[in-house]
mmCIF file of C-alpha atoms in Angstrom:
data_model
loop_
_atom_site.group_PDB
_atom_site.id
_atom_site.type_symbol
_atom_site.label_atom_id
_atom_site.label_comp_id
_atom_site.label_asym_id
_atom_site.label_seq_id
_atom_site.Cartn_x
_atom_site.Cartn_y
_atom_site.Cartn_z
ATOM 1 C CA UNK A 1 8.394 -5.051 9.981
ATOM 2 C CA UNK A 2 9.126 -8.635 10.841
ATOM 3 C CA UNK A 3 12.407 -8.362 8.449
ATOM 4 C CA UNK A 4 13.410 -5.760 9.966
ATOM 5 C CA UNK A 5 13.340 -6.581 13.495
ATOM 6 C CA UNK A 6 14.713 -10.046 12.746
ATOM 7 C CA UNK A 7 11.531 -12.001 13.640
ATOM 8 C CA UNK A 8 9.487 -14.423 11.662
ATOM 9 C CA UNK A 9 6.951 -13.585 9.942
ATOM 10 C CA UNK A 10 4.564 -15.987 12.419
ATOM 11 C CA UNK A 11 6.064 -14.429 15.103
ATOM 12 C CA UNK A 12 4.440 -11.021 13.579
ATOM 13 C CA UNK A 13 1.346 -11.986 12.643
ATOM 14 C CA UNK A 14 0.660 -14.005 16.067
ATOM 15 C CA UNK A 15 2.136 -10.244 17.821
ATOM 16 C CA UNK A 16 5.239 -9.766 19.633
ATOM 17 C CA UNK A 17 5.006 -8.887 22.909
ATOM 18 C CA UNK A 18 6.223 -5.942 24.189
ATOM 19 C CA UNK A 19 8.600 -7.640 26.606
ATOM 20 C CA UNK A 20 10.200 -9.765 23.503
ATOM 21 C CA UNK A 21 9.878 -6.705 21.269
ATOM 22 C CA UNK A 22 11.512 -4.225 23.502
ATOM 23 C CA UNK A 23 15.102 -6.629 23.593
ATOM 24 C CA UNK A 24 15.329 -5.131 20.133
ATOM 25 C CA UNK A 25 15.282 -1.868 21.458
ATOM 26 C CA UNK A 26 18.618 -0.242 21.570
ATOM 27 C CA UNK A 27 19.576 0.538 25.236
ATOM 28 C CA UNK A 28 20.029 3.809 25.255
ATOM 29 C CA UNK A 29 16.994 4.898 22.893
ATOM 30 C CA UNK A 30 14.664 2.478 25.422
ATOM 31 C CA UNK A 31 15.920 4.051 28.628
ATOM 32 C CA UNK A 32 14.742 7.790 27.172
ATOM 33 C CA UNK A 33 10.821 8.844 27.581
ATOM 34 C CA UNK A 34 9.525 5.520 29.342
ATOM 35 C CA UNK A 35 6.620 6.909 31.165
ATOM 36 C CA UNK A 36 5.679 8.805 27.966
ATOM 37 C CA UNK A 37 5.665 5.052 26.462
ATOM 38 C CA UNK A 38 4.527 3.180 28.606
ATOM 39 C CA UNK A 39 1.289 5.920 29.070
ATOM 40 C CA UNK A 40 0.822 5.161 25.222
ATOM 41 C CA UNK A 41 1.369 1.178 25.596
ATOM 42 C CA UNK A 42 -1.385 1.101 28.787
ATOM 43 C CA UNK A 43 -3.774 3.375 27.739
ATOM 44 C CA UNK A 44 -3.559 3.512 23.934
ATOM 45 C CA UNK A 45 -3.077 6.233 21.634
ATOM 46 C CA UNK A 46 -0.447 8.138 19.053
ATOM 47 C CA UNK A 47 2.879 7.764 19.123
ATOM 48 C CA UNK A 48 5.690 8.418 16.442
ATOM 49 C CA UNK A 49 9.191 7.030 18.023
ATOM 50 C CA UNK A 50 12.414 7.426 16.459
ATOM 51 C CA UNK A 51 14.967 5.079 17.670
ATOM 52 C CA UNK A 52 17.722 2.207 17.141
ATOM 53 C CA UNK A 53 16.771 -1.206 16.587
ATOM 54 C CA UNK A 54 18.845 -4.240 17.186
ATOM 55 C CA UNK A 55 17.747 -6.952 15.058
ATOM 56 C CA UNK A 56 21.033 -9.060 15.113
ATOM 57 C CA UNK A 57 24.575 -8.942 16.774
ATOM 58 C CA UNK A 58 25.988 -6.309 15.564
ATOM 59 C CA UNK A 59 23.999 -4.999 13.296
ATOM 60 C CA UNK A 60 22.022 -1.563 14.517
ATOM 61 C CA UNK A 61 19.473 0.250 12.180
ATOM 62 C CA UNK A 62 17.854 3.638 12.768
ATOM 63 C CA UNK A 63 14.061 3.338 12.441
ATOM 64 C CA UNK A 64 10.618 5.670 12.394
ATOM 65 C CA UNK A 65 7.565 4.274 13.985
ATOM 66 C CA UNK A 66 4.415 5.628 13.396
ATOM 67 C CA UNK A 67 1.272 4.228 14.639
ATOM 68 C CA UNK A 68 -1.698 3.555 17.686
ATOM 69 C CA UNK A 69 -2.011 1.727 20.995
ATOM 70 C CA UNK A 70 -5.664 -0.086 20.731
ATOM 71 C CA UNK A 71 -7.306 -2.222 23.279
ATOM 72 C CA UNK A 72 -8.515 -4.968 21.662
ATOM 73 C CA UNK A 73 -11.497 -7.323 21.950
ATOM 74 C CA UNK A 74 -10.307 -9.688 24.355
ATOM 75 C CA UNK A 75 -8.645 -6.896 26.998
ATOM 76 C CA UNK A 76 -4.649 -6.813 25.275
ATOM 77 C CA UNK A 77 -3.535 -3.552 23.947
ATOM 78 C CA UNK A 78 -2.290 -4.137 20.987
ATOM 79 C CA UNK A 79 -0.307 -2.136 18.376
ATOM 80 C CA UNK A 80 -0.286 -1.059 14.819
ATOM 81 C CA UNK A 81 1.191 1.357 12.456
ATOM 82 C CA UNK A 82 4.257 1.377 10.318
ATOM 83 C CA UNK A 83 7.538 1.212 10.839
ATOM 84 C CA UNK A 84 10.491 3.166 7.975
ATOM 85 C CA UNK A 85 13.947 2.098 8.062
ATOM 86 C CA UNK A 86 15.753 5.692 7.893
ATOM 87 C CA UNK A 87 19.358 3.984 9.111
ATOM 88 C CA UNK A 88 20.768 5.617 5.377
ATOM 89 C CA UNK A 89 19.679 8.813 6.671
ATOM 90 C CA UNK A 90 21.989 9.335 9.245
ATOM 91 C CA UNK A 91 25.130 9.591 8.039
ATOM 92 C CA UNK A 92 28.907 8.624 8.981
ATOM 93 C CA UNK A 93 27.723 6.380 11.564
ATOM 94 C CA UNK A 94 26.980 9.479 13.859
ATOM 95 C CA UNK A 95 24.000 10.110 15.522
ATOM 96 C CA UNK A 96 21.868 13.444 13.945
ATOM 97 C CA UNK A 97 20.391 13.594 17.555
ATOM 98 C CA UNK A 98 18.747 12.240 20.008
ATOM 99 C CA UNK A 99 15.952 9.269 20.129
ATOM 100 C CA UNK A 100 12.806 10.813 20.242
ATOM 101 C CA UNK A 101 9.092 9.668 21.461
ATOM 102 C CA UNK A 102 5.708 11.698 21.253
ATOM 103 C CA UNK A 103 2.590 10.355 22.434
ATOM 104 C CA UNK A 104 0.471 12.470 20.429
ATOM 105 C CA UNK A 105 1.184 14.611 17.432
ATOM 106 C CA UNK A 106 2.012 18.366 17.966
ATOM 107 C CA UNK A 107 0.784 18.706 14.173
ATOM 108 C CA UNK A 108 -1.285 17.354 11.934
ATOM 109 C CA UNK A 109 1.549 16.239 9.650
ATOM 110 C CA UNK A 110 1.968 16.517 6.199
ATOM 111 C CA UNK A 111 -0.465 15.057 3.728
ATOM 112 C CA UNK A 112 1.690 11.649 2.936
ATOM 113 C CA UNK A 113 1.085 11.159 7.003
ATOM 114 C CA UNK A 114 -2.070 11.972 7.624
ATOM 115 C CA UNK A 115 -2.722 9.147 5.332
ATOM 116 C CA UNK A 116 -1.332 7.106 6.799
ATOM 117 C CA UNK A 117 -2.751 7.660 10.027
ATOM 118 C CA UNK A 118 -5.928 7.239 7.943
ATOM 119 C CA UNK A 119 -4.833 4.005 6.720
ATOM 120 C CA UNK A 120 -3.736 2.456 10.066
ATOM 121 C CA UNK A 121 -7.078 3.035 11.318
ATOM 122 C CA UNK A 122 -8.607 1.259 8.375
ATOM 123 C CA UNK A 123 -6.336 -1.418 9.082
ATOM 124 C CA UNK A 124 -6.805 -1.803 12.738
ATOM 125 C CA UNK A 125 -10.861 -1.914 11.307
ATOM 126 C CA UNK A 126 -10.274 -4.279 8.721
ATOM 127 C CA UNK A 127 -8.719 -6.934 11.192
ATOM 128 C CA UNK A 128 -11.794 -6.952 13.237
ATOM 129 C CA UNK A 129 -13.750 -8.106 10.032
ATOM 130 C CA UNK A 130 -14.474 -11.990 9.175
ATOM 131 C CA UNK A 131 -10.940 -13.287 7.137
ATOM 132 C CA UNK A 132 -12.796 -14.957 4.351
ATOM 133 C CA UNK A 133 -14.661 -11.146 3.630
ATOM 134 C CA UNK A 134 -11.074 -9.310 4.376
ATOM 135 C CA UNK A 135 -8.293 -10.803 3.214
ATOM 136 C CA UNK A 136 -8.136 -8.748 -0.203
ATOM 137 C CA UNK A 137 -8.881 -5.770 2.275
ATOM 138 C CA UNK A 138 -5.843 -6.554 3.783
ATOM 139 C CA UNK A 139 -3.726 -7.127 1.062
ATOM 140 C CA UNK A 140 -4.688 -3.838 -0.359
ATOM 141 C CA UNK A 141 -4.606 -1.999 3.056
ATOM 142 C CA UNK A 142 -0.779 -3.857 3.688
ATOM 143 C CA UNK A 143 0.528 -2.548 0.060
ATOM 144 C CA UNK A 144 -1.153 0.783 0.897
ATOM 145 C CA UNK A 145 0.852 1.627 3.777
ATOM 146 C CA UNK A 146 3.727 -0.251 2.298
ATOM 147 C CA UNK A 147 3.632 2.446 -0.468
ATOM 148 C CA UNK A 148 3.084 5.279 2.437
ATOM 149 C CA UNK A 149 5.919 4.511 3.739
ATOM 150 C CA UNK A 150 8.049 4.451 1.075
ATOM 151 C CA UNK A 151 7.039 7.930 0.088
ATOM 152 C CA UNK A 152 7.834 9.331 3.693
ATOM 153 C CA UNK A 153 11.172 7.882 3.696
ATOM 154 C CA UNK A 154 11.761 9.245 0.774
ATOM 155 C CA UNK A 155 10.468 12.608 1.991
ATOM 156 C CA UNK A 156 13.105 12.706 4.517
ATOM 157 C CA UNK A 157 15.817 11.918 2.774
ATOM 158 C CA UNK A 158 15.096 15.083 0.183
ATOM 159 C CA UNK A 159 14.888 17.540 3.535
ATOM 160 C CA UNK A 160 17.767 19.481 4.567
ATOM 161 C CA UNK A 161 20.239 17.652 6.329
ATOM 162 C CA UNK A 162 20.768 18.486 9.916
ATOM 163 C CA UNK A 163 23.594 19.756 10.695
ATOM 164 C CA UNK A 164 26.550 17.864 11.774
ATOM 165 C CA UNK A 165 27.683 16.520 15.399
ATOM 166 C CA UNK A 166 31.393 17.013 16.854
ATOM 167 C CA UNK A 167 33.245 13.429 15.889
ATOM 168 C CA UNK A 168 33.204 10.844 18.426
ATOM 169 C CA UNK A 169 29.648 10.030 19.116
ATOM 170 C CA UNK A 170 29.051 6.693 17.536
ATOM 171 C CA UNK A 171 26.600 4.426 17.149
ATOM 172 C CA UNK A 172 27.173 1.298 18.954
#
């Protein structure tokens, strides 16, 4: 994740905030559904959030988020899930449709995600455990979801493709 976005990996493992994070955002993807994420970002939960990342001039990449909101032990909310780079399935530079953000999950998903909801929870767990005892936990539990998603990417790349938009709405 902290490739993607163009952070450090110290950044990422201290946690961005959300102010910092959000510059990343594309405009036009952050300005769609903010009560619906900020509801998520205050009082935890689901989300799954398709959008446009920024994570260097000129360079925009199409992302899927998947993951939980969480208070954690000393009052922040924090956040956790995984994040798939699906910029090579849109194609011709044109926009398949719009950003999209759910706070909770209108299914249960197919098997491949339901695991990995599965496995963020066991991550968000592991953290809370001493990091002498669980830092082979998290190795395992960080190649795990690596792996997950991998195989959901991959997953929507062999769907359908959607169908076409009229020329002339780029990606900027």
């Amino acid at each position: 994740m902290a490739a993607m976005y163009g952070l450090s990996e110290d950044e990422a493992a201290e946690g961005v905030p959300w102010a910092d994070l959000s510059t990343r955002f594309h405009p036009e993807d952050l300005r769609a559904d903010p009560g619906a994420r900020r509801q998520v970002r205050e009082e935890g939960g689901l989300f799954v959030w398709e959008h446009r990342i920024l994570p260097a001039p000129g360079i925009v990449r199409w992302v899927l988020a998947r993951g939980h909101f969480q208070q954690g032990a000393n009052g922040r909310m924090r956040g956790h899930g995984i994040v798939i780079d699906i910029t090579d399935s849109r194609t011709d530079g044109q926009i398949d449709g719009p950003a999209h953000f759910l706070t909770a999950y209108e299914s249960p998903g197919t098997i491949l995600e339901r695991i990995a909801d599965r496995a963020i929870e066991a991550c968000e767990l592991i953290r809370t455990l001493d990091v002498a005892d669980s830092s082979r936990l998290r190795l395992l539990v960080d190649a795990l979801l690596h792996e997950l998603g991998r195989q959901i990417a991959a997953s929507l790349q062999s769907d359908p493709p959607a169908p076409k938009r009229p020329r002339g709405t780029k990606l900027n």
